Coordinates of C-alpha atoms in Angstrom, one line a residue:
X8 CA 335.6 173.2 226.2
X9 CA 333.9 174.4 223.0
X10 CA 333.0 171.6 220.4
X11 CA 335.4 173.6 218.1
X12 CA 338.3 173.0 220.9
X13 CA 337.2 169.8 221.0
X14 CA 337.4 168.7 217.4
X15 CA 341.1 170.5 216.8
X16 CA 342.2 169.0 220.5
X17 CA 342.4 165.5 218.4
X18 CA 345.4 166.9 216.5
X19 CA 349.1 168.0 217.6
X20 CA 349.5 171.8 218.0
X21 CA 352.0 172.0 214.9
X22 CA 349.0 170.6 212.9
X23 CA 347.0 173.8 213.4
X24 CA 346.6 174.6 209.9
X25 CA 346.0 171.5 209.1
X26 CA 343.4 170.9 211.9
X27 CA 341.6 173.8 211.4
X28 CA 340.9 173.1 207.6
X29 CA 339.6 169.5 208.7
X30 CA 337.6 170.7 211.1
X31 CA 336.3 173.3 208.3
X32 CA 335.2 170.5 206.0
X33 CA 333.7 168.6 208.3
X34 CA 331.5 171.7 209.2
X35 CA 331.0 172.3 205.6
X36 CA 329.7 168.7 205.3
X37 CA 327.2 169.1 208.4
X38 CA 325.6 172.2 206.4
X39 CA 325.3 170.6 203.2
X40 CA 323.6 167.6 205.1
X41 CA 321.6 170.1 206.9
X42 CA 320.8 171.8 203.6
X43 CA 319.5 168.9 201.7
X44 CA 322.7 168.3 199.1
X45 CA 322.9 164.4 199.9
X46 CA 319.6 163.7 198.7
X47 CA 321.0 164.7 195.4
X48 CA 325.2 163.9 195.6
X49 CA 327.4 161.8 197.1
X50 CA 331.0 162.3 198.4
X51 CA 333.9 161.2 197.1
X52 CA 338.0 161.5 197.0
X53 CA 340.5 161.7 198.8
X54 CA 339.5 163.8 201.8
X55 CA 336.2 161.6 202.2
X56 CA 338.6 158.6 202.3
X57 CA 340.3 160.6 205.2
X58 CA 337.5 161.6 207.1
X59 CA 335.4 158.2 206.9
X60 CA 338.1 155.3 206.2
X61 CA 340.9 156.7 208.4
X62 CA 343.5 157.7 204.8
X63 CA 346.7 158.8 207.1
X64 CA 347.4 161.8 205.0
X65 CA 345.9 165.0 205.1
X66 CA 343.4 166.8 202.1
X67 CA 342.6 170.0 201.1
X68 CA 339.6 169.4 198.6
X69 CA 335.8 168.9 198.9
X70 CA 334.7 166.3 196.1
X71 CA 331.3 165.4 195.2
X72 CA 329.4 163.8 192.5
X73 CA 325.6 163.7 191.6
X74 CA 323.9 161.0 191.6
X75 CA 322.3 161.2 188.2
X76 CA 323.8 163.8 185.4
X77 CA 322.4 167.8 185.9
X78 CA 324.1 169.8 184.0
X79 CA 322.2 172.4 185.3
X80 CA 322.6 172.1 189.0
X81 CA 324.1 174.7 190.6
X82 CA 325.6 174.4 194.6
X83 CA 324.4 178.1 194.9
X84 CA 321.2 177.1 196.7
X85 CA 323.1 175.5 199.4
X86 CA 325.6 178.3 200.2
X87 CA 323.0 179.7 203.5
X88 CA 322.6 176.3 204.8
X89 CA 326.5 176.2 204.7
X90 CA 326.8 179.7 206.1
X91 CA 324.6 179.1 208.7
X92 CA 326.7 176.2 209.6
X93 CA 329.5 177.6 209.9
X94 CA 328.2 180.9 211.9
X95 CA 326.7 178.9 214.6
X96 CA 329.7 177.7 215.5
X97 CA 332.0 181.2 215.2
X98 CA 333.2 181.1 212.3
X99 CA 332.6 183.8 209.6
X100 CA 333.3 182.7 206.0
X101 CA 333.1 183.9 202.8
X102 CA 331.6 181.7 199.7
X103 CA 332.5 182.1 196.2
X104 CA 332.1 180.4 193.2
X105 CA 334.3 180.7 189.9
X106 CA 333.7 179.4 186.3
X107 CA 335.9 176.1 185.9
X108 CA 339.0 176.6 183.3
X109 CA 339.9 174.3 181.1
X110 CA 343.8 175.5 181.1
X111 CA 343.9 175.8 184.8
X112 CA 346.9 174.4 185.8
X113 CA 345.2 173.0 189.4
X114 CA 342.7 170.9 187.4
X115 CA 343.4 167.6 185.7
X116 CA 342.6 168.0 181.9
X117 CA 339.7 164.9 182.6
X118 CA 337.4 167.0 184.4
X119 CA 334.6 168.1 182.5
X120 CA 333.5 171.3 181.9
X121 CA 329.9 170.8 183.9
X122 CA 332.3 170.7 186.4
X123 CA 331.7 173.3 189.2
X124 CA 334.1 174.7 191.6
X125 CA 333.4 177.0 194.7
X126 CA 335.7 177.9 197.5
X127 CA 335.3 178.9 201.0
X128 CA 337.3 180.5 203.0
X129 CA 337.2 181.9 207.1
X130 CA 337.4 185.6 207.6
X131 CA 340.9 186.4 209.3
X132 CA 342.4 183.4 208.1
X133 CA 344.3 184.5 205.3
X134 CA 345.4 181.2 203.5
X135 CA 342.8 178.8 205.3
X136 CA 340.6 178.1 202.1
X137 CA 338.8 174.8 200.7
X138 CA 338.0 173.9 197.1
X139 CA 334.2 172.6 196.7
X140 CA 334.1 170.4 193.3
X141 CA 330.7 168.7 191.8
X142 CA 330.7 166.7 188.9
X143 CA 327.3 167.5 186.8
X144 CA 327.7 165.0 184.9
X145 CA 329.4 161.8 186.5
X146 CA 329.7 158.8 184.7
X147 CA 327.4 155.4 186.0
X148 CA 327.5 152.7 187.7
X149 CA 329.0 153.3 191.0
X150 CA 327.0 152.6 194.2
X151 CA 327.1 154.3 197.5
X152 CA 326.5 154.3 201.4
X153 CA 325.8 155.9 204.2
X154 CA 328.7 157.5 206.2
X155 CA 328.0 158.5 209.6
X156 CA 329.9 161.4 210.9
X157 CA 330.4 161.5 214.8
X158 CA 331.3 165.6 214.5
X159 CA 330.5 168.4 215.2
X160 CA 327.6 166.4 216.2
X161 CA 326.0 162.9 214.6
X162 CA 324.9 163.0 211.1
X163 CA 325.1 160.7 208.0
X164 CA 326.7 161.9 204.8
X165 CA 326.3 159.6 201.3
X166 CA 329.7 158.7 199.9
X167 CA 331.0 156.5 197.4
X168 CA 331.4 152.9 198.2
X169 CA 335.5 151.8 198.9
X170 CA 335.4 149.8 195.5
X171 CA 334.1 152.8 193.6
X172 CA 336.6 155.1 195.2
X173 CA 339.5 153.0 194.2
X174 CA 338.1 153.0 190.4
X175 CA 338.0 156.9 190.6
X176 CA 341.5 157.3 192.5
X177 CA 342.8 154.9 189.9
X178 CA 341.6 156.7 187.0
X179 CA 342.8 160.0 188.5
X180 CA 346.5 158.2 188.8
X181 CA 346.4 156.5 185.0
X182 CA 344.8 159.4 183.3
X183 CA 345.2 163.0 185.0
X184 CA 347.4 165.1 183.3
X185 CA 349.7 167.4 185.1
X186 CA 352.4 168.3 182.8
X187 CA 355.4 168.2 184.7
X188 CA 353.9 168.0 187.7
X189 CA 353.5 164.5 189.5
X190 CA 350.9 164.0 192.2
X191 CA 352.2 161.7 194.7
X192 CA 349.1 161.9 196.4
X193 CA 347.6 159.6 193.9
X194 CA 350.3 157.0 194.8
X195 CA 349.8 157.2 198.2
X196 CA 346.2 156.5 198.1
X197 CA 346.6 153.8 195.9
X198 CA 348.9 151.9 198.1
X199 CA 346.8 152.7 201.0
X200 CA 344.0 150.5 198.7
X201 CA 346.0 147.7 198.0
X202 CA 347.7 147.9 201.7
X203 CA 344.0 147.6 203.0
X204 CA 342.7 144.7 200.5
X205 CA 340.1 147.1 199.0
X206 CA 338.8 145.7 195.6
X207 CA 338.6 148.0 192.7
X208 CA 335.2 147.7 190.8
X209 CA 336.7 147.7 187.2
X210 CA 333.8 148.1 185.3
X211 CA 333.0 151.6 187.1
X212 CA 336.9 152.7 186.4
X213 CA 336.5 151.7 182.4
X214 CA 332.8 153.7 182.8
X215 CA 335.4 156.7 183.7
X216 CA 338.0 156.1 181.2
X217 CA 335.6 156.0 178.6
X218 CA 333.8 159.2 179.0
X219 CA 337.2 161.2 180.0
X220 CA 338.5 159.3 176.4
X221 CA 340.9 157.2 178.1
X222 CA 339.8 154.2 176.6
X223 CA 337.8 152.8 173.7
X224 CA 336.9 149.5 171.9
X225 CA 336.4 146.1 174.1
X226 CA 335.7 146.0 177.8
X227 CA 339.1 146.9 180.1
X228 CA 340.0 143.7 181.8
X229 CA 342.5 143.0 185.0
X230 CA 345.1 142.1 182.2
X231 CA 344.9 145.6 180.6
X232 CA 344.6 147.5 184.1
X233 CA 347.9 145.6 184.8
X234 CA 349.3 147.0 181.9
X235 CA 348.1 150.5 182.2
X236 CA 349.5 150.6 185.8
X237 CA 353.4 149.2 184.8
X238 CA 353.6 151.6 181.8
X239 CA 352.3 154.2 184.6
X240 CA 354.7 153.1 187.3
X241 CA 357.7 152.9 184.9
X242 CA 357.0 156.7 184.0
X243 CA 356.9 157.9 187.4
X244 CA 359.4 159.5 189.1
X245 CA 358.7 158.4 192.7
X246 CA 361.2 161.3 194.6
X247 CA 358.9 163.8 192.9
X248 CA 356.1 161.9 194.5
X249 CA 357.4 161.9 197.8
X250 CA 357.8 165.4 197.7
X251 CA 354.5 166.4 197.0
X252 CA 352.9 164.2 199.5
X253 CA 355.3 164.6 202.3
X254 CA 353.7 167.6 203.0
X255 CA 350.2 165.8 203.9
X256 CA 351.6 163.3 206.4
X257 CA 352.6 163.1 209.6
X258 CA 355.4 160.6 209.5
X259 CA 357.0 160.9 206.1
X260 CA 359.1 157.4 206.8
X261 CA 356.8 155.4 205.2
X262 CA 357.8 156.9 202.0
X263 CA 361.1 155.1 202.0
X264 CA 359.7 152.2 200.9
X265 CA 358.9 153.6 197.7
X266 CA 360.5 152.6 194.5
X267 CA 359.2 151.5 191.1
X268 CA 359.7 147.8 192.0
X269 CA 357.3 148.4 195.1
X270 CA 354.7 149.8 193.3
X271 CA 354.5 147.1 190.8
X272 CA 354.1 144.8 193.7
X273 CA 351.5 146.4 195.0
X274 CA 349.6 146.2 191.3
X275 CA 350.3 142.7 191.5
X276 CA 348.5 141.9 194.7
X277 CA 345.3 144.3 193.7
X278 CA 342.0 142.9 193.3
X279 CA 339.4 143.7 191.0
X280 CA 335.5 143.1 191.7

């Protein structure tokens, strides 16, 4: 058995899409290792909490941040070492990169323009395609560590810490702007923090509010989080939610839990650090 057969026999067969675009991104992250791009970024979101922290949803994004603000960097460099990745083990891809738009209706209106975005996608594989976003210009004070990755073979891959991926999951569920759009996602993760008593570093989430606009004036404390989160919750209209993450998940049960009064539970028991 190849390591490719390997890696998508750890899924059901009516998961293939969803296997195969895992298995993608996890060969994407071994070529950017390979390449270099740690030493300079750091993963982050929703698919790094699946691969590394277990998140029992599926993702379809890559993520990243810099460690320090470039607004010149450009992921370009790193395309061959991805390339090369992915050839050595069959697959033939193609690598693009496109000029971030500010009107995009995919992209939450927070995300700055040093923002870059590049997709790949696998030859023959018509709708098998994965975003690739790095922030240029990411706000401080978040701290990372090393991730070790057991496929397709052993390496280590920098990440946010948990506490620094709830502060950017939470400002992505106060702040992002969808229009009518609701991104249950968001909600979903969030409960998976609170389920899992991750603390949310508050002072990184206010660094983020602060340079997307989100906030001004004194320091953000748990008592205005709190109150961000119930005018939030109050707003949302959780079967729109379910919808768009039932999609993502295996077992969509555990979405009948979810009301308005269960999410402000869930802010009640969070923990800031």
């Amino acid at each position: 058995m190849s390591i490719i057969e390997q890696m998508l026999a750890r899924y059901p067969a009516q998961e293939r899409e969803h296997a195969l675009r895992e298995v993608m991104q996890e060969i994407a992250l071994a070529g950017l290792q390979r390449g270099g791009f740690f030493d300079k970024a750091a993963f982050y979101g929703g698919t790094c909490l699946r691969i590394f922290h277990g998140l029992p949803r599926f993702s379809e994004d890559l993520d990243f941040s810099l460690l320090v603000p470039d607004r010149e960097f450009r992921l370009e460099p790193y395309f061959d070492a991805m390339r090369g990745e992915f050839a050595s083990f069959g697959f033939d891809v193609e690598i693009t990169a496109h000029a971030k738009s500010a009107n995009s209706e995919v992209v939450s209106a927070f995300v700055k323009q040093g923002t870059s975005i590049h997709d790949v996608q696998v030859r023959g594989q018509r709708h098998l395609k994965i975003k690739f976003e790095v922030d240029t210009d990411p706000p401080p004070g978040f701290a990372t560590e090393e991730r070790l990755l057991l496929q397709p073979y052993s390496f280590y891959v920098k990440c946010y810490a948990l506490p620094d991926l709830h502060a950017g999951k939470l400002h992505a569920l106060l702040f992002r702007k969808w229009k009518n759009r609701v991104k249950g996602r968001d909600w979903f993760d969030f409960e998976w923090y609170v389920r899992n008593a991750v603390p949310l570093h508050l002072a990184h989430l206010e660094q983020r509010a602060r340079q997307s606009g989100d906030w001004e004036g004194a320091a953000m404390g748990p008592a205005d989080l709190k109150t961000l989160l119930r005018q939030r919750i109050d707003a949302l209209d959780v079967e729109q939610a379910r919808a768009d993450v039932r999609p993502f998940l295996r077992d969509a049960r555990v979405l009948e839990i979810w009301s308005a009064r269960y999410f402000h539970d869930l802010a009640d028991r969070m923990v800031c650090a």
